[in-house]
Short mmCIF file of C-alpha atoms in Angstrom, two decimals:
data_model
loop_
_atom_site.label_atom_id
_atom_site.label_comp_id
_atom_site.label_asym_id
_atom_site.label_seq_id
_atom_site.Cartn_x
_atom_site.Cartn_y
_atom_site.Cartn_z
CA MET V 35 136.51 139.24 102.94
CA ILE V 36 134.11 136.59 104.46
CA ASP V 37 132.89 134.59 101.41
CA ASN V 38 131.56 131.51 103.37
CA VAL V 39 130.24 130.70 106.90
CA ILE V 40 130.26 127.46 108.34
CA VAL V 41 128.64 126.59 111.71
CA VAL V 42 129.46 123.24 113.28
CA VAL V 43 127.30 122.23 116.17
CA LEU V 44 128.79 119.31 118.17
CA ASP V 45 125.48 118.13 119.91
CA ALA V 46 125.81 117.85 123.77
CA LEU V 47 129.63 118.49 123.76
CA ARG V 48 130.63 119.77 127.34
CA ALA V 49 132.69 122.93 127.57
CA ASP V 50 135.11 121.13 129.92
CA ARG V 51 136.27 118.75 127.14
CA VAL V 52 137.59 121.59 125.02
CA LYS V 53 140.97 123.24 125.82
CA SER V 54 140.89 121.11 128.95
CA ASP V 55 143.87 121.14 131.45
CA ASP V 56 143.08 117.66 132.86
CA GLY V 57 145.68 116.04 130.71
CA ARG V 58 143.29 113.93 128.53
CA ASP V 59 143.77 115.94 125.42
CA LEU V 60 140.47 114.91 124.00
CA THR V 61 140.27 117.63 121.38
CA PRO V 62 143.65 118.32 119.81
CA TYR V 63 142.18 119.67 116.59
CA LEU V 64 139.63 121.96 118.17
CA ASP V 65 142.43 123.26 120.47
CA GLU V 66 144.52 123.84 117.43
CA LEU V 67 141.70 125.65 115.58
CA ALA V 68 141.10 127.76 118.89
CA SER V 69 144.67 128.72 118.80
CA ASP V 70 143.98 130.43 115.47
CA SER V 71 140.62 131.78 116.46
CA VAL V 72 138.71 133.71 119.01
CA PHE V 73 137.80 131.45 121.98
CA PHE V 74 134.98 132.41 124.53
CA SER V 75 135.68 130.61 127.80
CA GLN V 76 132.32 131.80 129.33
CA ALA V 77 129.75 131.03 126.66
CA TYR V 78 126.24 129.78 127.57
CA SER V 79 123.28 128.32 125.84
CA THR V 80 119.79 129.50 126.38
CA THR V 81 118.40 126.02 127.31
CA THR V 82 119.35 122.32 127.67
CA ALA V 83 117.22 120.85 124.65
CA THR V 84 118.07 120.97 121.05
CA ASP V 85 115.10 122.37 119.49
CA PRO V 86 114.90 125.64 121.53
CA ALA V 87 118.73 125.89 121.72
CA VAL V 88 119.29 125.46 117.87
CA THR V 89 116.42 127.94 117.26
CA SER V 90 118.23 130.45 119.55
CA LEU V 91 121.40 129.86 117.46
CA GLN V 92 119.46 130.28 114.20
CA THR V 93 117.38 133.30 115.28
CA GLY V 94 119.73 135.08 117.79
CA ARG V 95 116.58 135.19 120.17
CA HIS V 96 115.95 133.61 123.49
CA PRO V 97 113.31 130.70 123.75
CA LEU V 98 111.03 133.34 125.59
CA SER V 99 111.43 135.58 122.55
CA HIS V 100 111.41 133.05 119.60
CA GLY V 101 108.71 130.93 121.23
CA VAL V 102 110.04 127.41 121.40
CA ARG V 103 110.75 126.36 124.90
CA ASN V 104 109.95 122.68 124.72
CA HIS V 105 111.55 119.85 122.56
CA GLY V 106 110.18 117.14 120.22
CA THR V 107 106.66 116.04 120.93
CA HIS V 108 106.24 118.61 123.67
CA VAL V 109 106.40 121.50 121.40
CA THR V 110 102.99 123.06 121.36
CA SER V 111 100.95 124.73 118.53
CA GLU V 112 101.42 128.01 120.19
CA GLU V 113 105.16 127.56 120.10
CA LYS V 114 105.15 126.51 116.48
CA ALA V 115 103.06 129.44 115.51
CA ALA V 116 105.24 131.89 117.41
CA VAL V 117 108.62 130.77 115.82
CA GLU V 118 107.14 130.64 112.24
CA ALA V 119 106.90 134.46 112.66
CA VAL V 120 110.47 134.74 113.29
CA GLU V 121 112.98 134.93 110.25
CA ALA V 122 115.84 132.57 110.65
CA ALA V 123 119.54 132.59 109.56
CA PRO V 124 119.14 130.49 106.50
CA GLU V 125 116.46 132.81 105.18
CA VAL V 126 118.51 135.92 105.79
CA PHE V 127 121.64 134.56 104.33
CA LYS V 128 119.81 133.25 101.25
CA ARG V 129 118.09 136.66 100.79
CA ASN V 130 121.58 138.09 100.74
CA GLY V 131 122.91 135.92 98.04
CA PHE V 132 124.32 133.05 99.98
CA ALA V 133 123.85 129.35 98.95
CA THR V 134 122.48 127.61 102.06
CA SER V 135 122.91 124.00 103.07
CA LYS V 136 122.31 121.80 106.09
CA ILE V 137 124.54 118.84 106.77
CA GLY V 138 124.16 116.16 109.40
CA ARG V 139 121.26 115.85 111.81
CA PRO V 140 117.98 116.92 110.28
CA LEU V 141 115.68 118.62 112.76
CA GLY V 142 112.95 119.29 110.06
CA ARG V 143 109.94 121.27 110.73
CA TRP V 144 110.65 125.01 111.30
CA HIS V 145 114.35 124.42 111.13
CA LYS V 146 114.26 123.63 107.33
CA ARG V 147 113.15 127.04 106.46
CA GLY V 148 115.57 128.90 104.03
CA PHE V 149 117.86 125.98 103.19
CA ASP V 150 118.59 125.30 99.58
CA GLU V 151 119.83 121.78 100.45
CA TYR V 152 118.54 119.77 103.54
CA PRO V 153 119.17 116.16 104.44
CA ASN V 154 116.36 113.47 104.10
CA VAL V 155 114.26 113.42 107.35
CA SER V 156 112.30 110.20 106.43
CA SER V 157 114.01 107.06 107.06
CA THR V 158 112.76 103.37 107.62
CA HIS V 159 115.69 102.96 110.17
CA TRP V 160 114.11 105.49 112.62
CA HIS V 161 110.65 103.95 112.14
CA ARG V 162 111.98 100.57 112.94
CA ARG V 163 113.96 101.89 116.02
CA ALA V 164 111.03 103.76 117.39
CA PHE V 165 108.76 100.72 116.90
CA GLU V 166 111.40 98.38 118.62
CA LYS V 167 111.59 100.79 121.64
CA ARG V 168 107.78 100.83 121.95
CA MET V 169 107.59 96.98 121.82
CA SER V 170 110.51 96.42 124.29
CA LYS V 171 108.99 98.79 126.75
CA LEU V 172 105.64 97.33 126.55
CA LEU V 173 106.88 93.83 126.88
CA TYR V 174 109.22 94.81 129.85
CA ASN V 175 106.24 95.96 131.67
CA VAL V 176 104.72 92.47 131.29
CA HIS V 177 107.97 90.84 132.55
CA PRO V 178 111.67 92.23 132.32
CA SER V 179 113.01 88.99 130.86
CA ILE V 180 110.68 89.20 127.98
CA GLY V 181 111.45 92.76 127.18
CA ASP V 182 115.21 91.91 127.36
CA THR V 183 114.79 88.97 125.04
CA ILE V 184 112.77 91.02 122.49
CA SER V 185 115.41 93.75 122.60
CA GLY V 186 118.18 91.25 121.98
CA VAL V 187 116.23 89.63 118.98
CA TYR V 188 115.84 93.17 117.41
CA ASN V 189 119.48 93.81 117.82
CA LYS V 190 120.47 90.69 116.11
CA ILE V 191 118.12 91.07 113.17
CA PHE V 192 118.73 94.80 112.60
CA GLU V 193 122.20 95.54 113.96
CA SER V 194 124.45 93.07 112.20
CA GLY V 195 128.00 94.24 113.02
CA GLU V 196 129.49 97.52 113.84
CA THR V 197 127.88 100.81 112.44
CA ASP V 198 129.44 101.99 109.30
CA TYR V 199 131.02 105.24 110.53
CA ALA V 200 132.14 107.84 107.98
CA GLU V 201 135.92 108.46 107.88
CA PRO V 202 136.60 112.00 109.13
CA GLU V 203 138.02 112.86 105.69
CA GLU V 204 134.63 111.87 104.12
CA ALA V 205 132.62 113.94 106.47
CA ALA V 206 134.89 116.97 105.74
CA ASP V 207 134.61 116.41 101.94
CA GLU V 208 130.90 116.58 102.00
CA ILE V 209 130.85 119.77 103.68
CA VAL V 210 133.55 121.59 101.54
CA GLU V 211 131.84 120.41 98.38
CA THR V 212 128.86 122.59 99.36
CA LEU V 213 131.09 125.73 99.28
CA GLU V 214 133.08 125.22 96.06
CA ASP V 215 130.18 125.67 93.58
CA ASP V 216 128.89 129.09 94.86
CA ASP V 217 130.46 132.54 95.21
CA ARG V 218 129.19 132.65 98.85
CA ALA V 219 127.81 129.96 101.02
CA TYR V 220 126.18 129.39 104.40
CA SER V 221 126.43 125.84 105.65
CA PHE V 222 125.11 124.55 108.95
CA VAL V 223 126.68 121.29 110.17
CA HIS V 224 125.13 119.32 113.02
CA TRP V 225 127.04 116.27 114.33
CA MET V 226 125.31 113.97 116.77
CA ASP V 227 128.25 111.80 117.79
CA THR V 228 128.40 113.15 121.39
CA HIS V 229 124.71 112.76 121.94
CA THR V 230 123.43 109.64 123.55
CA PRO V 231 124.09 106.89 122.67
CA TYR V 232 127.64 108.43 122.04
CA SER V 233 128.67 107.04 118.74
CA ALA V 234 132.21 106.50 117.84
CA PRO V 235 134.15 103.73 115.93
CA LYS V 236 135.14 100.78 118.12
CA GLY V 237 138.95 101.92 118.00
CA TYR V 238 138.22 105.17 119.59
CA VAL V 239 136.27 103.58 122.48
CA GLU V 240 138.98 100.97 123.17
CA GLU V 241 141.68 103.69 123.09
CA CYS V 242 139.67 105.64 125.66
CA LEU V 243 139.14 102.55 127.95
CA ASP V 244 143.02 101.90 127.64
CA ARG V 245 144.10 105.36 128.07
CA TYR V 246 142.06 107.13 130.83
CA GLU V 247 140.83 106.15 134.19
CA TYR V 248 137.00 105.89 134.76
CA GLY V 249 136.81 105.21 138.44
CA ASP V 250 133.82 104.53 140.67
CA SER V 251 132.23 102.63 137.95
CA ARG V 252 128.83 101.04 138.49
CA SER V 253 126.58 98.85 136.63
CA LEU V 254 123.85 100.50 134.71
CA GLU V 255 121.31 98.25 136.01
CA ALA V 256 122.28 99.32 139.68
CA VAL V 257 122.00 102.97 138.66
CA ALA V 258 118.67 102.35 136.97
CA SER V 259 117.26 100.76 140.26
CA GLU V 260 117.74 104.09 141.97
CA TYR V 261 115.05 105.53 139.91
CA PRO V 262 111.33 104.72 139.78
CA GLU V 263 110.82 101.67 137.60
CA GLU V 264 108.67 103.32 134.92
CA SER V 265 110.72 106.50 134.69
CA ILE V 266 112.25 107.49 131.40
CA THR V 267 115.78 107.53 133.00
CA ALA V 268 115.35 104.09 134.38
CA ASN V 269 114.17 102.78 131.07
CA SER V 270 117.17 104.32 129.22
CA LEU V 271 119.81 102.82 131.51
CA ARG V 272 118.62 99.24 131.78
CA SER V 273 118.53 96.63 129.07
CA GLY V 274 116.45 97.74 126.01
CA GLY V 275 117.26 101.45 126.79
CA VAL V 276 119.21 103.76 124.42
CA VAL V 277 122.13 104.11 126.87
CA TYR V 278 122.37 100.31 127.67
CA GLU V 279 122.01 99.15 124.08
CA GLY V 280 124.75 101.66 122.79
CA SER V 281 127.20 99.99 124.94
CA GLU V 282 126.84 96.36 123.62
CA PRO V 283 128.89 96.59 120.37
CA TRP V 284 132.00 97.60 122.25
CA ILE V 285 132.48 95.20 125.00
CA GLU V 286 132.24 91.47 125.56
CA THR V 287 131.48 90.61 129.13
CA GLU V 288 129.08 88.51 130.98
CA SER V 289 128.28 91.35 133.43
CA ASP V 290 126.07 94.34 132.92
CA PRO V 291 127.69 97.35 131.16
CA GLU V 292 129.08 99.93 133.69
CA THR V 293 129.13 103.64 133.74
CA GLY V 294 132.87 103.67 133.23
CA LEU V 295 132.15 102.17 129.80
CA ILE V 296 129.54 104.93 128.95
CA ASP V 297 131.75 107.63 130.08
CA ALA V 298 134.63 106.21 127.87
CA ARG V 299 132.12 106.19 125.00
CA TYR V 300 131.32 109.75 125.53
CA ASP V 301 135.00 110.77 125.40
CA ALA V 302 135.46 108.50 122.31
CA ALA V 303 132.63 110.26 120.62
CA VAL V 304 134.39 113.72 121.60
CA ARG V 305 137.69 112.37 120.01
CA TYR V 306 135.75 111.33 116.88
CA SER V 307 133.89 114.58 116.38
CA ASP V 308 137.18 116.39 116.93
CA ALA V 309 138.99 114.33 114.20
CA LYS V 310 136.06 115.30 111.81
CA LEU V 311 136.46 118.92 112.67
CA GLY V 312 140.33 118.55 112.05
CA ALA V 313 139.64 116.96 108.64
CA LEU V 314 137.39 119.86 107.82
CA VAL V 315 139.83 122.53 108.57
CA SER V 316 142.66 120.56 106.69
CA GLU V 317 140.34 120.25 103.65
CA LEU V 318 139.52 123.85 103.74
CA ARG V 319 143.22 124.73 103.78
CA SER V 320 144.02 122.29 100.93
CA ARG V 321 141.42 123.79 98.72
CA GLY V 322 142.24 127.49 99.46
CA LEU V 323 139.12 128.25 101.36
CA TYR V 324 140.45 128.66 104.86
CA ASP V 325 141.25 132.21 104.60
CA SER V 326 137.93 133.26 103.33
CA THR V 327 135.74 131.25 105.56
CA MET V 328 134.32 132.04 109.04
CA ILE V 329 134.11 128.98 111.07
CA VAL V 330 131.88 128.83 114.17
CA ALA V 331 132.32 125.70 116.31
CA LEU V 332 129.99 125.16 119.38
CA SER V 333 127.59 122.96 121.06
CA ASP V 334 123.96 123.57 121.54
CA HIS V 335 124.11 122.40 125.24
CA GLY V 336 126.26 120.22 127.37
CA GLU V 337 125.65 116.84 129.00
CA SER V 338 125.38 115.39 132.36
CA LEU V 339 127.52 112.38 133.14
CA GLY V 340 125.99 111.59 136.65
CA GLU V 341 126.45 115.08 138.23
CA HIS V 342 123.40 115.98 140.47
CA GLY V 343 122.12 112.39 139.89
CA ILE V 344 121.45 113.10 136.15
CA TYR V 345 122.93 110.34 134.00
CA TYR V 346 123.66 110.58 130.32
CA GLU V 347 121.05 113.39 129.61
CA HIS V 348 120.98 117.12 129.33
CA HIS V 349 118.63 118.52 131.79
CA GLY V 350 119.37 120.56 134.93
CA LEU V 351 120.76 124.01 134.54
CA TYR V 352 124.32 123.40 135.84
CA GLU V 353 127.48 124.29 134.24
CA CYS V 354 128.04 120.84 132.74
CA THR V 355 124.73 121.39 130.62
CA VAL V 356 124.37 125.04 130.04
CA ARG V 357 128.00 126.18 129.55
CA ILE V 358 129.16 125.53 126.11
CA PRO V 359 132.39 125.65 124.04
CA LEU V 360 132.45 128.43 121.58
CA LEU V 361 135.16 129.44 119.11
CA LEU V 362 134.92 131.77 115.98
CA HIS V 363 137.69 131.53 113.43
CA VAL V 364 137.51 134.94 111.62
CA PRO V 365 139.98 135.31 108.57
CA GLY V 366 142.51 137.96 109.39
CA GLN V 367 141.71 138.35 113.02
CA GLN V 368 144.30 137.77 115.62
CA PRO V 369 143.61 134.75 117.86
CA THR V 370 142.66 135.50 121.44
CA GLU V 371 140.66 134.26 124.46
CA ILE V 372 137.82 136.40 125.75
CA ASN V 373 136.64 135.66 129.35
CA GLN V 374 133.41 137.48 129.30
CA LEU V 375 129.75 136.28 129.49
CA VAL V 376 128.49 135.56 126.06
CA SER V 377 125.48 133.72 124.84
CA ILE V 378 124.58 131.42 121.99
CA MET V 379 122.29 134.28 120.90
CA ASP V 380 125.30 136.40 120.11
CA VAL V 381 126.55 134.09 117.45
CA LEU V 382 124.07 135.04 114.72
CA PRO V 383 124.50 138.84 114.88
CA THR V 384 128.22 138.35 114.96
CA MET V 385 128.12 136.29 111.79
CA TYR V 386 125.79 138.96 110.07
CA ASP V 387 128.22 141.66 111.01
CA TYR V 388 131.25 140.03 109.43
CA ALA V 389 129.27 138.76 106.49
CA GLY V 390 128.17 142.39 105.78
CA ILE V 391 124.42 141.72 106.14
CA ASP V 392 122.72 144.71 107.28
CA ASP V 393 119.14 143.89 106.68
CA ALA V 394 118.71 141.18 109.31
CA PRO V 395 115.81 141.31 111.88
CA PRO V 396 116.45 142.26 115.43
CA THR V 397 117.83 139.72 117.83
CA ASP V 398 118.31 139.40 121.58
CA GLY V 399 121.97 138.92 121.27
CA GLN V 400 124.68 141.35 120.23
CA SER V 401 127.42 141.40 117.79
CA LEU V 402 130.74 140.31 119.33
CA ARG V 403 132.89 142.06 116.64
CA PRO V 404 133.48 145.16 118.80
CA VAL V 405 134.68 142.87 121.53
CA ILE V 406 136.76 140.87 119.37
CA GLU V 407 138.47 143.62 117.32
CA ASP V 408 138.58 146.60 119.74
CA GLY V 409 138.68 144.87 123.21
CA GLU V 410 135.25 146.26 124.30
CA SER V 411 133.35 144.73 127.01
CA VAL V 412 130.22 142.67 126.27
CA ASP V 413 127.16 144.72 127.22
CA ARG V 414 125.83 142.15 129.55
CA THR V 415 125.94 141.53 133.12
CA GLU V 416 123.86 138.25 133.47
CA ILE V 417 122.77 135.15 131.48
CA LEU V 418 119.33 133.84 131.56
CA ALA V 419 118.66 130.12 130.89
CA GLY V 420 115.76 127.92 131.28
CA GLU V 421 114.45 124.46 130.66
CA ALA V 422 110.84 123.13 130.09
CA ASN V 423 111.27 119.68 128.49
CA ALA V 424 112.36 117.62 131.51
CA GLN V 425 112.09 120.14 134.42
CA ARG V 426 110.59 123.52 134.45
CA ARG V 427 113.37 125.59 135.89
CA ARG V 428 114.97 128.87 135.27
CA ALA V 429 118.44 130.23 136.01
CA ILE V 430 120.23 133.59 135.98
CA LEU V 431 124.01 133.69 136.33
CA THR V 432 126.73 136.44 136.70
CA ASP V 433 130.36 136.06 136.77
CA ASN V 434 130.35 134.75 140.37
CA TRP V 435 126.79 133.61 141.09
CA LYS V 436 124.05 131.35 139.66
CA TYR V 437 120.55 131.34 141.08
CA ILE V 438 118.06 128.51 139.91
CA ARG V 439 114.38 128.38 140.64
CA ALA V 440 111.84 125.70 140.00
CA LEU V 441 108.71 126.95 138.13
CA ASP V 442 106.60 124.09 139.66
CA ASP V 443 107.16 121.42 142.56
CA GLY V 444 110.69 120.76 140.84
CA THR V 445 109.99 117.12 139.99
CA CYS V 446 111.90 115.94 136.88
CA ARG V 447 109.75 114.34 134.22
CA TYR V 448 112.65 112.13 133.11
CA CYS V 449 113.64 110.97 136.54
CA ASP V 450 110.40 111.12 138.35
CA ARG V 451 112.01 112.68 141.34
CA GLN V 452 113.45 116.06 142.54
CA HIS V 453 117.08 116.69 141.81
CA ALA V 454 117.48 119.64 144.05
CA ALA V 455 115.57 122.20 146.23
CA ARG V 456 113.14 124.53 144.57
CA GLU V 457 115.64 127.24 145.00
CA GLU V 458 119.25 127.07 144.47
CA LEU V 459 122.31 129.48 144.78
CA TYR V 460 125.93 128.60 143.82
CA ASN V 461 129.04 130.57 144.20
CA LEU V 462 130.69 129.81 140.97
CA GLU V 463 134.06 131.16 141.85
CA GLU V 464 134.48 129.22 145.05
CA ASP V 465 132.24 126.15 143.90
CA PRO V 466 132.53 125.77 140.06
CA GLU V 467 131.10 122.21 140.17
CA GLU V 468 127.98 123.46 142.03
CA ASN V 469 128.19 120.98 144.89
CA ARG V 470 126.91 123.32 147.75
CA ASN V 471 123.64 125.32 147.65
CA VAL V 472 124.37 128.40 149.76
CA ILE V 473 121.08 130.15 149.36
CA GLU V 474 120.22 130.13 153.19
CA GLU V 475 123.32 132.22 154.05
CA ASN V 476 122.88 134.51 151.01
CA ARG V 477 119.37 135.30 150.87
CA ASP V 478 119.95 138.95 149.94
CA ILE V 479 121.92 137.88 146.89
CA ALA V 480 119.15 135.43 145.83
CA THR V 481 116.61 137.99 146.22
CA ASP V 482 118.44 140.38 143.94
CA LEU V 483 119.08 137.77 141.42
CA SER V 484 115.38 136.67 141.46
CA ALA V 485 114.24 140.23 140.85
CA ARG V 486 116.72 140.62 137.87
CA MET V 487 115.49 137.28 136.52
CA GLU V 488 111.80 138.49 136.41
CA ASP V 489 112.84 141.79 134.85
CA ARG V 490 114.72 139.82 132.12
CA VAL V 491 111.84 137.32 131.61
CA GLU V 492 109.26 140.17 131.13
CA GLU V 493 111.65 141.92 128.62
CA LEU V 494 112.14 138.86 126.47
CA THR V 495 108.47 137.81 126.62
CA GLN V 496 107.37 141.10 125.21
CA ASN V 497 109.49 140.24 121.99
CA ARG V 498 107.52 136.98 121.30
CA SER V 499 105.07 136.93 118.51
CA GLU V 500 101.67 136.07 119.51
CA SER V 501 100.54 134.30 116.21
CA ASP V 502 97.51 132.24 115.94
CA GLY V 503 96.66 129.18 113.99
CA GLU V 504 97.41 125.54 113.71
CA ILE V 505 100.78 124.73 112.38
CA THR V 506 101.42 121.27 110.91
CA TYR V 507 104.70 119.87 109.24
CA ASP V 508 104.80 117.13 106.63
CA ASP V 509 107.85 115.66 108.45
CA GLU V 510 106.51 115.67 111.99
CA GLU V 511 105.66 111.90 112.17
CA GLU V 512 109.35 111.18 110.83
CA MET V 513 110.88 113.60 113.29
CA MET V 514 109.05 112.10 116.22
CA ASP V 515 110.33 108.61 115.32
CA ARG V 516 113.72 109.87 115.19
CA LEU V 517 113.50 111.44 118.57
CA GLU V 518 111.94 108.25 120.08
CA ALA V 519 114.70 106.19 118.76
CA LEU V 520 117.13 108.60 120.56
CA GLY V 521 115.20 108.13 123.90
CA TYR V 522 113.15 111.17 123.92
CA ARG V 523 109.53 110.84 125.07
#
């Protein structure tokens, strides 16, 4: 019997870092858990930004259906009104007798609904970081050297020494304690380590630098110079930006930080998150909870590490950003790997199914229990994904093909340039890294996929609630400061 459900979101974790055959062995604990779980090798998110992706996870609905397509400050009143009309997982679990708790990154606003316990959103740290970034940006526009100096002063005043990272065992203990006091519990864990600026203890970073090759490394300032000076991307890469600043505690050099260091930091964050998950599984076993707890481990979206000219961000509807790792540990279920197209929207109806919840609202996803237990095929032939926060693009993919179309002129709001043509078509079987746009020689396939995309968009849009009214949240200002401190604008 499933007494507890734990969902662990490792924000911006790329699918190619889990169960990888590249010899790096970055996720030994995730891989070990996968060997005792159901692992989905073709799982996809609905989008590339956290607000809409996590909402898809918590409602089982597509952004076109639950209403939230943007992220942070760009979420409109209409989007808030629409999502407020959709019942989310914590509310349903709570109604069915589960204690509900959120651990890790607080997203606040509509994400808080239904949780008995929720982390504190307000923090003077985030107010300070947001203020620092605004001042550094303003003074950099006056003169770069002034902005650099101010940023350095802030770092010396407020960032004395290395960040106090929790030991993996401490992180695990915090989660498991939420399960022991109740007969049934739903715990939603959101770890930010693999999100910029890629946070991990210094030893993890040094180990990655010593252990792995990070070739073709370039200075961050050189990469930043390839973008318009006032672009969000350029500002995040150069001195004072979230990517640049995050590298400073880990290296002592007179030269500018390089992309190789940032790539190593990302891998170090993967290893650190993996260690925390390993400690969680170990703690569940030691307290006798492992065999009655369903564990879902996944990411909300992936991350670009330079692919298609996108550095240390998660925009672009490519495999590195929309394909996600997904595993479900179901007590008593034989481990297996399933190579079928599944969506982040399928997670919630699957959890409801195994938890015995039969009064949940409808979703756009489907329970994967028949696929897991009976070997049935997923009732899906394509995946629809979209993005609105940085670029306005939409993608539809099948087992072999991915078609991407811009919904405007294709200019990226973060990079102030176009990353690709307005229409793209990739043969995923022959070109899994999506290096060659083959739309000109395959117009018939693109036309078919475009028509299928429009049909699916119309179907999902009809499910959206058209609620009216101005929605306000008490924690909106604090959340915007948190997001600005992370580099969002």
